[in-house]
Amino acid sequence: MNVLLDNFAAFREGFWGTVELTGLSTLLALVLGTLIAAFRVSPVPALRIFGATWVTLLRNTPLVLLFLVVTLGLPALGLKGWDSFWLAVMALGCYTSAFICEAVRSGINTVPVGQAEAARSVGMTFTQTLGNVVLPQAVRTAIPPIGSLIIALAKNSAIASGFNVVELGSVMKTLNSAAGYNIYVIFFWIALCYLIITFAVSGLFRLLEHKLAVPR
Amino acid sequence: MSSSVLYDVPGPRTRLRFRVYGVVSVIGIAALLAFVVYKFNDTGQFQAGLWDDYEYSNTQQRIVDGLLTTLKTFALAALFSLALGAVLASGRLSDHRPVRVVSSLVVEFFRAMPLLIMIFLLYYAIFTTSPMWAVVIGLTLYNGSVQAEIFRAGIKAVSKGQSEAGYAIGLRKTQLMVHVLIPQAVRSMLPSIISQLVVTLKDTSLGFIILFHELLFVGKSFAEQTPPVGGVYAFIPMVIVFGSIYIVMCLTLSSLATWIERRTRRSKKGTPPPLDTPATLMADPGHTVEFEPRDGRPEDPKAL
């Protein structure tokens, strides 16, 4: 108990660090992932190739390597002055966007072709078909995998502790080097913090799933 | 393209419009690439001297050593995690309630913990002198739990009539498992198992953070510790060399999964349909996936 009470400020800072990191990267990943998914199902070959390359490259790269690419690559691009937090958001967001893209795309692909054909045959335009028929069904399929991807993202955010970002993983490291605490006790509290975050995310998604559920 | 949900087969005018979009997007992508190349050139990332390091056989030896370390870690972790997965899965399928409860708790706990935090704990508490074992055991605990869920879902996905028929002709549970359920389940599970092995392979790079001398660690030391040429660190060669090694390794493994999946799909010898689990869907951080084989959903072979 002492570990938590003595270092409550550090824990709070680390907890919010992880929450902010997860939240902002999720936002980036959702926006980017949806965009890339749109590229991958578009009728334009160049965009499809771009999307496929993006997904293949990012899915097969270890996240740590991506962190290195972002932290060393952006300064090399002449874009200096980003602090490590935003670099971590970028790495996590881009990495997860590849998986979100696949979830969204397979959501779209599971909508039966007959649905869209029926919509078009009653005279709906492309926008109407997409907005009223295809997307509402695709979203329902895509939500559970996106939920587990976001939980994975929250857990992956621990990697940012290796790149000078203050979050739960780095709290664990600093408390361990500040000798005198039992490492298992530190681990217990850190583990509890992560469990709070992952349970919150999965609860949120279960709620969302319930809200959207329709008999099909 | 004609079978797409989103649009009909395009007519002549639409084709023209698509071609215009195509040209515009090609220009856009080219502009983006040109910007990146220009900026890299501007900051001197393309100097030939940056590659000098890679010409020494000493350096090449270090890369090979790093690669071997990574592969060794991966092999150990893969082996142990499959074994642990088998044990935990049989625990979760056990007829005895306490065994089921304990193995469910273990699986759920290790799946919910960030792998890096586990590795930190193992490194600081137990394996202070050998980071490799911290990484191997960490990977084993995490991936073993995920594999256990894959195994369990695979066994559950075999149709119920099979086990009923087995019991009816008087097989015991072990016999039923060994002779009836597992042979059928393995076929449908293989793609998921291999996808999770790809995750294991990628996650060996987490050792980098506890300064374990694996492939990525070697790469970083090249990018940062070799004396800079003209004030520039050898960042691009590092990404090209080490990134492509990782990508080739992972792509080889995951194309194996796709190949196996296509083969099982083709042979119709009463195989259950491949699991439509998030782990097959995305070869990722498969992570906390709920495994409920969803029924009756048309599967997209290209989703992999």
Short mmCIF file of C-alpha atoms in Angstrom, two decimals:
data_model
loop_
_atom_site.label_atom_id
_atom_site.label_comp_id
_atom_site.label_asym_id
_atom_site.label_seq_id
_atom_site.Cartn_x
_atom_site.Cartn_y
_atom_site.Cartn_z
CA MET A 1 0.00 0.00 0.00
CA ASN A 2 2.88 2.28 0.84
CA VAL A 3 4.12 2.24 -2.71
CA LEU A 4 0.88 3.69 -4.00
CA LEU A 5 0.36 6.26 -1.23
CA ASP A 6 3.97 7.48 -1.18
CA ASN A 7 4.05 7.94 -4.92
CA PHE A 8 0.47 8.81 -5.60
CA ALA A 9 1.45 11.80 -7.73
CA ALA A 10 3.70 9.67 -9.92
CA PHE A 11 1.01 7.04 -10.34
CA ARG A 12 -1.59 9.66 -11.19
CA GLU A 13 0.68 11.24 -13.74
CA GLY A 14 1.52 7.85 -15.25
CA PHE A 15 -2.12 6.80 -15.34
CA TRP A 16 -3.20 9.96 -17.12
CA GLY A 17 -0.19 9.66 -19.41
CA THR A 18 -1.33 6.22 -20.52
CA VAL A 19 -4.94 7.35 -20.83
CA GLU A 20 -4.04 10.40 -22.92
CA LEU A 21 -1.64 8.41 -25.06
CA THR A 22 -4.28 5.75 -25.68
CA GLY A 23 -7.04 8.28 -26.34
CA LEU A 24 -5.15 10.43 -28.80
CA SER A 25 -3.60 7.50 -30.65
CA THR A 26 -7.02 5.88 -30.90
CA LEU A 27 -8.35 9.05 -32.49
CA LEU A 28 -5.47 9.15 -34.97
CA ALA A 29 -5.77 5.43 -35.70
CA LEU A 30 -9.53 5.63 -36.31
CA VAL A 31 -9.27 8.61 -38.66
CA LEU A 32 -6.27 7.24 -40.54
CA GLY A 33 -7.59 3.68 -40.57
CA THR A 34 -10.95 4.70 -42.02
CA LEU A 35 -9.23 6.83 -44.62
CA ILE A 36 -6.91 4.00 -45.68
CA ALA A 37 -9.87 1.58 -45.72
CA ALA A 38 -11.66 4.00 -48.04
CA PHE A 39 -8.54 3.99 -50.22
CA ARG A 40 -8.48 0.20 -50.27
CA VAL A 41 -12.07 -0.16 -51.45
CA SER A 42 -11.95 2.76 -53.86
CA PRO A 43 -12.18 2.25 -57.62
CA VAL A 44 -8.85 4.05 -58.13
CA PRO A 45 -5.95 1.58 -58.51
CA ALA A 46 -3.28 4.02 -57.33
CA LEU A 47 -5.08 4.57 -54.02
CA ARG A 48 -5.70 0.84 -53.63
CA ILE A 49 -2.00 0.13 -54.08
CA PHE A 50 -1.09 2.87 -51.61
CA GLY A 51 -3.51 1.45 -49.04
CA ALA A 52 -2.31 -2.12 -49.52
CA THR A 53 1.34 -1.06 -49.18
CA TRP A 54 0.61 0.92 -46.04
CA VAL A 55 -1.16 -2.01 -44.41
CA THR A 56 1.41 -4.63 -45.43
CA LEU A 57 4.36 -2.54 -44.28
CA LEU A 58 2.87 -1.53 -40.95
CA ARG A 59 1.42 -4.90 -40.07
CA ASN A 60 4.72 -6.66 -40.53
CA THR A 61 6.89 -4.15 -38.71
CA PRO A 62 7.50 -4.48 -34.99
CA LEU A 63 6.03 -1.51 -33.15
CA VAL A 64 9.39 -0.79 -31.55
CA LEU A 65 10.96 -0.38 -34.98
CA LEU A 66 8.16 2.00 -35.92
CA PHE A 67 8.88 4.03 -32.78
CA LEU A 68 12.50 4.25 -33.90
CA VAL A 69 11.49 5.27 -37.42
CA VAL A 70 9.28 8.05 -36.08
CA THR A 71 11.70 9.34 -33.44
CA LEU A 72 14.69 9.33 -35.78
CA GLY A 73 12.87 9.91 -39.06
CA LEU A 74 10.89 13.05 -38.35
CA PRO A 75 13.94 15.08 -37.33
CA ALA A 76 15.62 13.77 -40.49
CA LEU A 77 12.65 15.10 -42.44
CA GLY A 78 13.45 18.49 -40.98
CA LEU A 79 10.36 18.38 -38.77
CA LYS A 80 12.02 19.05 -35.45
CA GLY A 81 10.59 20.15 -32.16
CA TRP A 82 7.98 17.44 -31.62
CA ASP A 83 8.09 16.24 -28.07
CA SER A 84 8.32 12.54 -27.34
CA PHE A 85 4.65 12.29 -26.36
CA TRP A 86 3.43 13.34 -29.80
CA LEU A 87 5.98 11.12 -31.51
CA ALA A 88 4.62 8.19 -29.49
CA VAL A 89 1.05 9.13 -30.46
CA MET A 90 2.11 9.14 -34.09
CA ALA A 91 3.85 5.77 -33.92
CA LEU A 92 1.00 4.09 -32.04
CA GLY A 93 -1.66 5.72 -34.21
CA CYS A 94 -0.04 4.75 -37.51
CA TYR A 95 0.63 1.20 -36.35
CA THR A 96 -2.93 0.64 -35.17
CA SER A 97 -4.41 2.36 -38.22
CA ALA A 98 -3.27 -0.58 -40.38
CA PHE A 99 -5.28 -2.98 -38.22
CA ILE A 100 -8.29 -0.65 -37.97
CA CYS A 101 -8.22 -0.39 -41.76
CA GLU A 102 -8.47 -4.16 -42.07
CA ALA A 103 -11.29 -4.31 -39.52
CA VAL A 104 -13.28 -1.61 -41.34
CA ARG A 105 -12.60 -3.16 -44.73
CA SER A 106 -13.68 -6.61 -43.69
CA GLY A 107 -16.74 -4.98 -42.12
CA ILE A 108 -17.59 -3.48 -45.49
CA ASN A 109 -16.86 -6.75 -47.28
CA THR A 110 -19.22 -8.74 -45.09
CA VAL A 111 -22.20 -6.65 -46.22
CA PRO A 112 -23.96 -8.87 -48.76
CA VAL A 113 -23.70 -7.55 -52.31
CA GLY A 114 -27.47 -7.93 -52.66
CA GLN A 115 -28.01 -5.15 -50.10
CA ALA A 116 -26.23 -2.56 -52.20
CA GLU A 117 -27.74 -3.89 -55.41
CA ALA A 118 -31.20 -3.58 -53.90
CA ALA A 119 -30.44 -0.05 -52.75
CA ARG A 120 -29.23 0.95 -56.19
CA SER A 121 -32.17 -0.66 -57.91
CA VAL A 122 -34.60 1.46 -55.91
CA GLY A 123 -32.69 4.46 -57.20
CA MET A 124 -30.44 5.42 -54.31
CA THR A 125 -27.35 7.41 -55.17
CA PHE A 126 -23.85 6.35 -54.18
CA THR A 127 -23.89 8.53 -51.07
CA GLN A 128 -27.28 7.27 -50.00
CA THR A 129 -26.29 3.65 -50.55
CA LEU A 130 -23.12 4.10 -48.57
CA GLY A 131 -24.65 6.16 -45.76
CA ASN A 132 -27.99 4.45 -45.30
CA VAL A 133 -27.36 0.86 -46.29
CA VAL A 134 -23.74 -0.25 -46.39
CA LEU A 135 -22.04 1.66 -43.58
CA PRO A 136 -24.65 1.05 -40.83
CA GLN A 137 -24.26 -2.69 -41.41
CA ALA A 138 -20.49 -2.54 -41.77
CA VAL A 139 -20.07 -0.59 -38.52
CA ARG A 140 -21.91 -3.25 -36.54
CA THR A 141 -19.56 -5.94 -37.80
CA ALA A 142 -16.45 -3.82 -37.34
CA ILE A 143 -17.08 -2.66 -33.77
CA PRO A 144 -16.05 -5.77 -31.77
CA PRO A 145 -12.67 -6.18 -33.52
CA ILE A 146 -12.03 -2.43 -33.23
CA GLY A 147 -12.69 -2.71 -29.50
CA SER A 148 -10.08 -5.41 -29.09
CA LEU A 149 -7.66 -3.40 -31.24
CA ILE A 150 -8.04 -0.42 -28.92
CA ILE A 151 -7.37 -2.61 -25.91
CA ALA A 152 -4.28 -3.87 -27.71
CA LEU A 153 -3.31 -0.25 -28.35
CA ALA A 154 -3.65 0.59 -24.65
CA LYS A 155 -1.33 -2.30 -23.82
CA ASN A 156 1.11 -1.42 -26.58
CA SER A 157 1.35 2.11 -25.24
CA ALA A 158 3.68 0.68 -22.58
CA ILE A 159 6.36 0.63 -25.27
CA ALA A 160 6.42 4.43 -25.15
CA SER A 161 8.16 4.13 -21.79
CA GLY A 162 11.28 3.18 -23.69
CA PHE A 163 11.10 6.49 -25.57
CA ASN A 164 10.95 9.05 -22.76
CA VAL A 165 7.20 9.29 -22.38
CA VAL A 166 5.74 9.46 -18.88
CA GLU A 167 3.18 6.68 -18.57
CA LEU A 168 2.59 3.63 -16.41
CA GLY A 169 5.51 1.62 -17.79
CA SER A 170 7.96 4.41 -17.04
CA VAL A 171 6.49 4.82 -13.54
CA MET A 172 7.31 1.17 -12.98
CA LYS A 173 10.87 1.71 -14.15
CA THR A 174 11.52 4.80 -12.03
CA LEU A 175 9.97 3.31 -8.91
CA ASN A 176 12.07 0.19 -9.36
CA SER A 177 15.28 2.17 -9.61
CA ALA A 178 14.25 4.21 -6.55
CA ALA A 179 15.27 1.28 -4.37
CA GLY A 180 13.40 0.10 -1.32
CA TYR A 181 10.15 -0.98 -2.91
CA ASN A 182 9.25 -4.55 -3.62
CA ILE A 183 9.03 -4.96 -7.39
CA TYR A 184 6.01 -7.27 -7.04
CA VAL A 185 4.08 -4.62 -5.14
CA ILE A 186 4.88 -2.01 -7.78
CA PHE A 187 3.78 -4.50 -10.43
CA PHE A 188 0.53 -5.15 -8.61
CA TRP A 189 -0.49 -1.49 -8.67
CA ILE A 190 0.64 -0.94 -12.25
CA ALA A 191 -1.27 -4.06 -13.30
CA LEU A 192 -4.35 -2.73 -11.54
CA CYS A 193 -4.09 0.56 -13.43
CA TYR A 194 -3.89 -1.26 -16.76
CA LEU A 195 -6.83 -3.46 -15.82
CA ILE A 196 -8.91 -0.36 -15.05
CA ILE A 197 -8.12 1.06 -18.48
CA THR A 198 -8.74 -2.14 -20.44
CA PHE A 199 -11.96 -2.90 -18.58
CA ALA A 200 -13.18 0.63 -19.20
CA VAL A 201 -12.51 0.29 -22.93
CA SER A 202 -14.15 -3.12 -23.23
CA GLY A 203 -17.13 -1.95 -21.18
CA LEU A 204 -17.52 1.05 -23.44
CA PHE A 205 -17.48 -1.12 -26.51
CA ARG A 206 -19.93 -3.61 -25.06
CA LEU A 207 -22.26 -0.70 -24.39
CA LEU A 208 -21.81 0.57 -27.93
CA GLU A 209 -22.50 -2.87 -29.33
CA HIS A 210 -25.71 -3.11 -27.31
CA LYS A 211 -26.83 0.32 -28.42
CA LEU A 212 -26.30 -0.51 -32.07
CA ALA A 213 -27.58 -4.06 -31.99
CA VAL A 214 -30.52 -4.76 -34.25
CA PRO A 215 -32.10 -8.09 -35.09
CA ARG A 216 -30.73 -9.21 -38.43
CA MET B 1 -14.33 -5.16 -59.26
CA SER B 2 -17.77 -5.99 -60.57
CA SER B 3 -18.72 -7.81 -57.37
CA SER B 4 -17.99 -4.86 -55.11
CA VAL B 5 -20.66 -3.85 -52.63
CA LEU B 6 -19.95 -0.23 -53.14
CA TYR B 7 -20.44 0.41 -56.82
CA ASP B 8 -21.75 -1.11 -60.03
CA VAL B 9 -19.67 -1.94 -63.03
CA PRO B 10 -18.69 1.54 -64.23
CA GLY B 11 -19.94 2.91 -67.53
CA PRO B 12 -17.83 4.93 -69.97
CA ARG B 13 -18.29 8.29 -68.25
CA THR B 14 -17.60 6.86 -64.80
CA ARG B 15 -14.51 5.13 -66.11
CA LEU B 16 -13.29 8.49 -67.37
CA ARG B 17 -14.00 10.03 -63.98
CA PHE B 18 -12.14 7.21 -62.22
CA ARG B 19 -9.21 7.78 -64.54
CA VAL B 20 -9.16 11.45 -63.59
CA TYR B 21 -9.22 10.51 -59.88
CA GLY B 22 -6.44 8.06 -60.62
CA VAL B 23 -4.23 10.71 -62.17
CA VAL B 24 -4.94 13.15 -59.34
CA SER B 25 -4.13 10.59 -56.67
CA VAL B 26 -0.97 9.46 -58.45
CA ILE B 27 0.13 13.10 -58.52
CA GLY B 28 -0.75 13.43 -54.84
CA ILE B 29 1.19 10.33 -53.78
CA ALA B 30 4.13 11.29 -56.00
CA ALA B 31 4.17 14.76 -54.44
CA LEU B 32 4.23 13.24 -50.96
CA LEU B 33 7.09 10.91 -51.86
CA ALA B 34 8.94 13.74 -53.59
CA PHE B 35 8.61 15.88 -50.47
CA VAL B 36 10.03 13.11 -48.30
CA VAL B 37 12.89 12.41 -50.71
CA TYR B 38 13.64 16.13 -51.08
CA LYS B 39 13.71 16.67 -47.33
CA PHE B 40 15.91 13.63 -46.72
CA ASN B 41 18.26 14.81 -49.43
CA ASP B 42 18.23 18.29 -47.96
CA THR B 43 19.22 17.03 -44.51
CA GLY B 44 21.94 14.86 -46.05
CA GLN B 45 20.36 11.48 -45.43
CA PHE B 46 21.38 10.14 -48.82
CA GLN B 47 25.14 10.51 -48.51
CA ALA B 48 26.92 7.43 -49.76
CA GLY B 49 29.19 7.53 -46.72
CA LEU B 50 26.33 6.51 -44.46
CA TRP B 51 26.49 3.02 -45.92
CA ASP B 52 30.22 2.58 -45.27
CA ASP B 53 29.63 0.79 -41.99
CA TYR B 54 27.75 -1.97 -43.70
CA GLU B 55 30.76 -2.88 -45.81
CA TYR B 56 32.79 -4.23 -42.92
CA SER B 57 32.49 -7.95 -42.36
CA ASN B 58 32.58 -7.16 -38.66
CA THR B 59 29.35 -5.19 -39.01
CA GLN B 60 27.74 -7.85 -41.12
CA GLN B 61 28.68 -10.40 -38.49
CA ARG B 62 26.92 -8.30 -35.85
CA ILE B 63 23.76 -8.19 -37.96
CA VAL B 64 23.86 -11.96 -38.40
CA ASP B 65 24.43 -12.42 -34.67
CA GLY B 66 21.49 -10.15 -33.90
CA LEU B 67 19.32 -12.05 -36.35
CA LEU B 68 20.33 -15.38 -34.83
CA THR B 69 19.59 -14.11 -31.34
CA THR B 70 16.16 -12.94 -32.45
CA LEU B 71 15.45 -16.25 -34.17
CA LYS B 72 16.62 -18.22 -31.17
CA THR B 73 14.42 -16.17 -28.84
CA PHE B 74 11.52 -16.62 -31.21
CA ALA B 75 12.04 -20.37 -31.52
CA LEU B 76 12.16 -20.86 -27.76
CA ALA B 77 9.18 -18.60 -27.15
CA ALA B 78 7.16 -20.27 -29.92
CA LEU B 79 7.88 -23.74 -28.59
CA PHE B 80 7.15 -22.87 -24.97
CA SER B 81 4.04 -20.86 -25.80
CA LEU B 82 2.57 -23.70 -27.85
CA ALA B 83 3.24 -26.08 -24.97
CA LEU B 84 1.79 -23.70 -22.41
CA GLY B 85 -1.16 -23.05 -24.70
CA ALA B 86 -1.87 -26.77 -24.93
CA VAL B 87 -1.72 -27.15 -21.15
CA LEU B 88 -3.93 -24.13 -20.47
CA ALA B 89 -6.41 -25.09 -23.17
CA SER B 90 -6.81 -28.59 -21.80
CA GLY B 91 -7.21 -26.98 -18.38
CA ARG B 92 -10.00 -24.78 -19.67
CA LEU B 93 -11.71 -27.74 -21.32
CA SER B 94 -11.36 -29.88 -18.21
CA ASP B 95 -14.33 -31.53 -16.56
CA HIS B 96 -13.15 -30.42 -13.12
CA ARG B 97 -14.37 -27.03 -12.08
CA PRO B 98 -11.35 -25.92 -10.01
CA VAL B 99 -8.98 -26.70 -12.90
CA ARG B 100 -11.19 -24.75 -15.28
CA VAL B 101 -11.40 -21.75 -12.97
CA VAL B 102 -7.66 -21.61 -12.32
CA SER B 103 -6.69 -21.91 -15.96
CA SER B 104 -9.29 -19.32 -17.00
CA LEU B 105 -7.88 -16.92 -14.43
CA VAL B 106 -4.32 -17.49 -15.66
CA VAL B 107 -5.33 -17.01 -19.29
CA GLU B 108 -7.36 -13.88 -18.63
CA PHE B 109 -4.69 -12.32 -16.46
CA PHE B 110 -1.80 -12.78 -18.85
CA ARG B 111 -3.85 -11.71 -21.82
CA ALA B 112 -4.85 -8.49 -20.08
CA MET B 113 -1.32 -7.52 -19.00
CA PRO B 114 0.83 -5.48 -21.34
CA LEU B 115 3.63 -7.78 -22.44
CA LEU B 116 6.29 -5.15 -21.82
CA ILE B 117 5.21 -4.75 -18.19
CA MET B 118 5.50 -8.53 -17.77
CA ILE B 119 8.96 -8.45 -19.30
CA PHE B 120 9.97 -5.58 -16.99
CA LEU B 121 8.79 -7.55 -13.99
CA LEU B 122 10.62 -10.72 -15.03
CA TYR B 123 13.75 -8.76 -15.83
CA TYR B 124 13.89 -6.72 -12.63
CA ALA B 125 12.71 -9.47 -10.30
CA ILE B 126 14.09 -12.75 -11.59
CA PHE B 127 16.29 -12.66 -14.67
CA THR B 128 18.38 -9.63 -13.80
CA THR B 129 21.41 -11.01 -15.57
CA SER B 130 19.87 -12.68 -18.60
CA PRO B 131 17.45 -10.46 -20.47
CA MET B 132 16.91 -13.21 -23.01
CA TRP B 133 15.05 -15.40 -20.54
CA ALA B 134 12.98 -12.43 -19.38
CA VAL B 135 11.89 -11.93 -22.98
CA VAL B 136 11.35 -15.64 -23.65
CA ILE B 137 9.32 -16.24 -20.50
CA GLY B 138 7.34 -13.03 -20.97
CA LEU B 139 6.50 -13.97 -24.54
CA THR B 140 5.65 -17.49 -23.44
CA LEU B 141 3.21 -16.38 -20.76
CA TYR B 142 1.45 -13.89 -22.99
CA ASN B 143 1.38 -15.84 -26.24
CA GLY B 144 0.72 -19.11 -24.44
CA SER B 145 -2.48 -17.61 -23.07
CA VAL B 146 -3.53 -16.38 -26.49
CA GLN B 147 -2.69 -19.75 -28.07
CA ALA B 148 -4.75 -21.44 -25.36
CA GLU B 149 -7.76 -19.42 -26.43
CA ILE B 150 -7.13 -20.32 -30.06
CA PHE B 151 -6.88 -24.03 -29.20
CA ARG B 152 -10.03 -23.90 -27.12
CA ALA B 153 -11.98 -22.08 -29.82
CA GLY B 154 -10.74 -24.61 -32.38
CA ILE B 155 -11.85 -27.60 -30.33
CA LYS B 156 -15.20 -25.97 -29.60
CA ALA B 157 -15.71 -25.25 -33.30
CA VAL B 158 -15.69 -28.94 -34.21
CA SER B 159 -19.34 -29.82 -34.64
CA LYS B 160 -21.00 -31.33 -31.63
CA GLY B 161 -22.11 -34.47 -33.46
CA GLN B 162 -18.47 -35.55 -33.66
CA SER B 163 -17.97 -35.74 -29.92
CA GLU B 164 -21.43 -37.23 -29.39
CA ALA B 165 -20.63 -39.94 -31.93
CA GLY B 166 -17.29 -40.55 -30.21
CA TYR B 167 -18.90 -40.98 -26.82
CA ALA B 168 -21.61 -43.16 -28.36
CA ILE B 169 -19.10 -45.71 -29.63
CA GLY B 170 -17.55 -45.77 -26.16
CA LEU B 171 -14.43 -43.59 -26.48
CA ARG B 172 -13.10 -42.01 -23.34
CA LYS B 173 -12.51 -38.26 -23.22
CA THR B 174 -8.78 -38.56 -23.90
CA GLN B 175 -9.35 -40.93 -26.79
CA LEU B 176 -12.02 -38.65 -28.18
CA MET B 177 -9.67 -35.67 -28.02
CA VAL B 178 -6.69 -37.44 -29.55
CA HIS B 179 -8.44 -39.38 -32.28
CA VAL B 180 -11.44 -37.23 -33.19
CA LEU B 181 -11.41 -33.63 -32.06
CA ILE B 182 -7.77 -32.54 -32.26
CA PRO B 183 -7.08 -33.84 -35.79
CA GLN B 184 -10.07 -31.89 -37.06
CA ALA B 185 -9.47 -28.81 -34.98
CA VAL B 186 -5.80 -28.45 -35.95
CA ARG B 187 -6.72 -27.86 -39.57
CA SER B 188 -9.00 -24.98 -38.80
CA MET B 189 -6.69 -23.55 -36.14
CA LEU B 190 -3.43 -23.54 -38.07
CA PRO B 191 -3.88 -20.12 -39.70
CA SER B 192 -4.71 -18.53 -36.34
CA ILE B 193 -1.80 -20.27 -34.64
CA ILE B 194 0.64 -19.07 -37.27
CA SER B 195 -0.76 -15.53 -37.14
CA GLN B 196 -0.10 -15.54 -33.43
CA LEU B 197 3.43 -16.81 -34.10
CA VAL B 198 3.96 -13.78 -36.34
CA VAL B 199 2.95 -11.63 -33.36
CA THR B 200 5.44 -13.55 -31.21
CA LEU B 201 8.17 -12.91 -33.76
CA LYS B 202 7.39 -9.20 -33.88
CA ASP B 203 7.26 -8.96 -30.12
CA THR B 204 10.76 -10.37 -29.67
CA SER B 205 11.80 -6.82 -30.51
CA LEU B 206 10.42 -5.71 -27.12
CA GLY B 207 13.71 -7.01 -25.71
CA PHE B 208 15.18 -3.85 -27.18
CA ILE B 209 13.71 -1.85 -24.32
CA ILE B 210 15.43 -3.91 -21.62
CA LEU B 211 18.67 -3.68 -23.64
CA PHE B 212 18.59 -7.25 -24.84
CA HIS B 213 21.03 -7.53 -27.76
CA GLU B 214 18.65 -8.74 -30.42
CA LEU B 215 18.27 -7.64 -34.03
CA LEU B 216 16.64 -4.28 -33.42
CA PHE B 217 19.10 -3.38 -30.68
CA VAL B 218 21.96 -3.94 -33.12
CA GLY B 219 20.11 -1.74 -35.61
CA LYS B 220 19.66 1.10 -33.18
CA SER B 221 23.29 0.98 -32.17
CA PHE B 222 24.24 1.32 -35.84
CA ALA B 223 21.94 4.27 -36.26
CA GLU B 224 23.16 6.11 -33.20
CA GLN B 225 26.57 5.00 -32.07
CA THR B 226 28.58 4.94 -35.25
CA PRO B 227 30.22 8.31 -35.82
CA PRO B 228 27.93 10.52 -37.87
CA VAL B 229 28.91 11.30 -41.45
CA GLY B 230 28.64 15.01 -42.10
CA GLY B 231 26.64 15.46 -38.89
CA VAL B 232 24.06 12.88 -39.95
CA TYR B 233 23.39 9.56 -38.25
CA ALA B 234 22.92 6.51 -40.46
CA PHE B 235 19.17 6.34 -39.99
CA ILE B 236 17.97 5.41 -43.47
CA PRO B 237 20.33 2.46 -43.98
CA MET B 238 19.24 1.14 -40.59
CA VAL B 239 15.55 1.31 -41.49
CA ILE B 240 16.11 -0.22 -44.91
CA VAL B 241 18.28 -3.09 -43.67
CA PHE B 242 16.54 -3.98 -40.42
CA GLY B 243 13.01 -3.08 -41.48
CA SER B 244 13.26 -5.34 -44.49
CA ILE B 245 14.67 -8.23 -42.44
CA TYR B 246 11.67 -8.05 -40.10
CA ILE B 247 9.17 -7.60 -42.91
CA VAL B 248 10.56 -10.53 -44.89
CA MET B 249 10.49 -12.80 -41.84
CA CYS B 250 6.92 -11.85 -40.91
CA LEU B 251 5.62 -12.00 -44.48
CA THR B 252 7.12 -15.46 -44.94
CA LEU B 253 5.34 -16.72 -41.85
CA SER B 254 2.02 -15.08 -42.62
CA SER B 255 2.03 -16.20 -46.24
CA LEU B 256 2.47 -19.71 -44.87
CA ALA B 257 -0.71 -19.13 -42.89
CA THR B 258 -2.57 -17.86 -45.94
CA TRP B 259 -1.36 -20.82 -47.99
CA ILE B 260 -2.50 -23.33 -45.40
CA GLU B 261 -5.82 -21.59 -45.12
CA ARG B 262 -6.35 -21.70 -48.86
CA ARG B 263 -5.45 -25.38 -48.91
CA THR B 264 -7.86 -26.31 -46.14
CA ARG B 265 -10.54 -24.28 -47.83
CA ARG B 266 -10.07 -26.24 -51.05
CA SER B 267 -10.06 -29.73 -49.58
CA LYS B 268 -13.59 -30.60 -48.64
CA LYS B 269 -12.91 -33.69 -46.58
CA GLY B 270 -15.29 -32.71 -43.87
CA THR B 271 -13.06 -30.04 -42.44
CA PRO B 272 -14.77 -27.46 -40.30
CA PRO B 273 -14.69 -24.00 -41.82
CA PRO B 274 -11.60 -21.98 -40.86
CA LEU B 275 -12.16 -20.01 -37.71
CA ASP B 276 -13.40 -16.54 -38.38
CA THR B 277 -11.63 -15.17 -35.36
CA PRO B 278 -10.11 -11.76 -35.02
CA ALA B 279 -6.73 -13.45 -34.90
CA THR B 280 -7.13 -14.80 -38.40
CA LEU B 281 -8.71 -11.58 -39.48
CA MET B 282 -5.72 -9.55 -38.49
CA ALA B 283 -2.36 -11.00 -37.77
CA ASP B 284 -1.83 -8.61 -35.00
CA PRO B 285 -1.46 -7.95 -31.54
CA GLY B 286 -4.30 -10.38 -31.46
CA HIS B 287 -4.43 -9.48 -27.97
CA THR B 288 -7.60 -9.52 -26.05
CA VAL B 289 -9.75 -11.08 -28.66
CA GLU B 290 -12.99 -12.74 -27.84
CA PHE B 291 -13.18 -15.97 -29.68
CA GLU B 292 -16.67 -16.67 -30.73
CA PRO B 293 -16.68 -18.19 -34.16
CA ARG B 294 -19.31 -16.05 -35.81
CA ASP B 295 -21.77 -18.04 -37.76
CA GLY B 296 -22.91 -17.92 -41.26
CA ARG B 297 -20.95 -14.90 -42.25
CA PRO B 298 -19.50 -14.95 -45.73
CA GLU B 299 -15.78 -14.82 -45.28
CA ASP B 300 -13.58 -12.72 -47.42
CA PRO B 301 -10.48 -14.64 -48.43
CA LYS B 302 -8.74 -11.36 -49.11
CA ALA B 303 -9.28 -10.17 -45.56
CA LEU B 304 -5.97 -11.71 -44.68
#
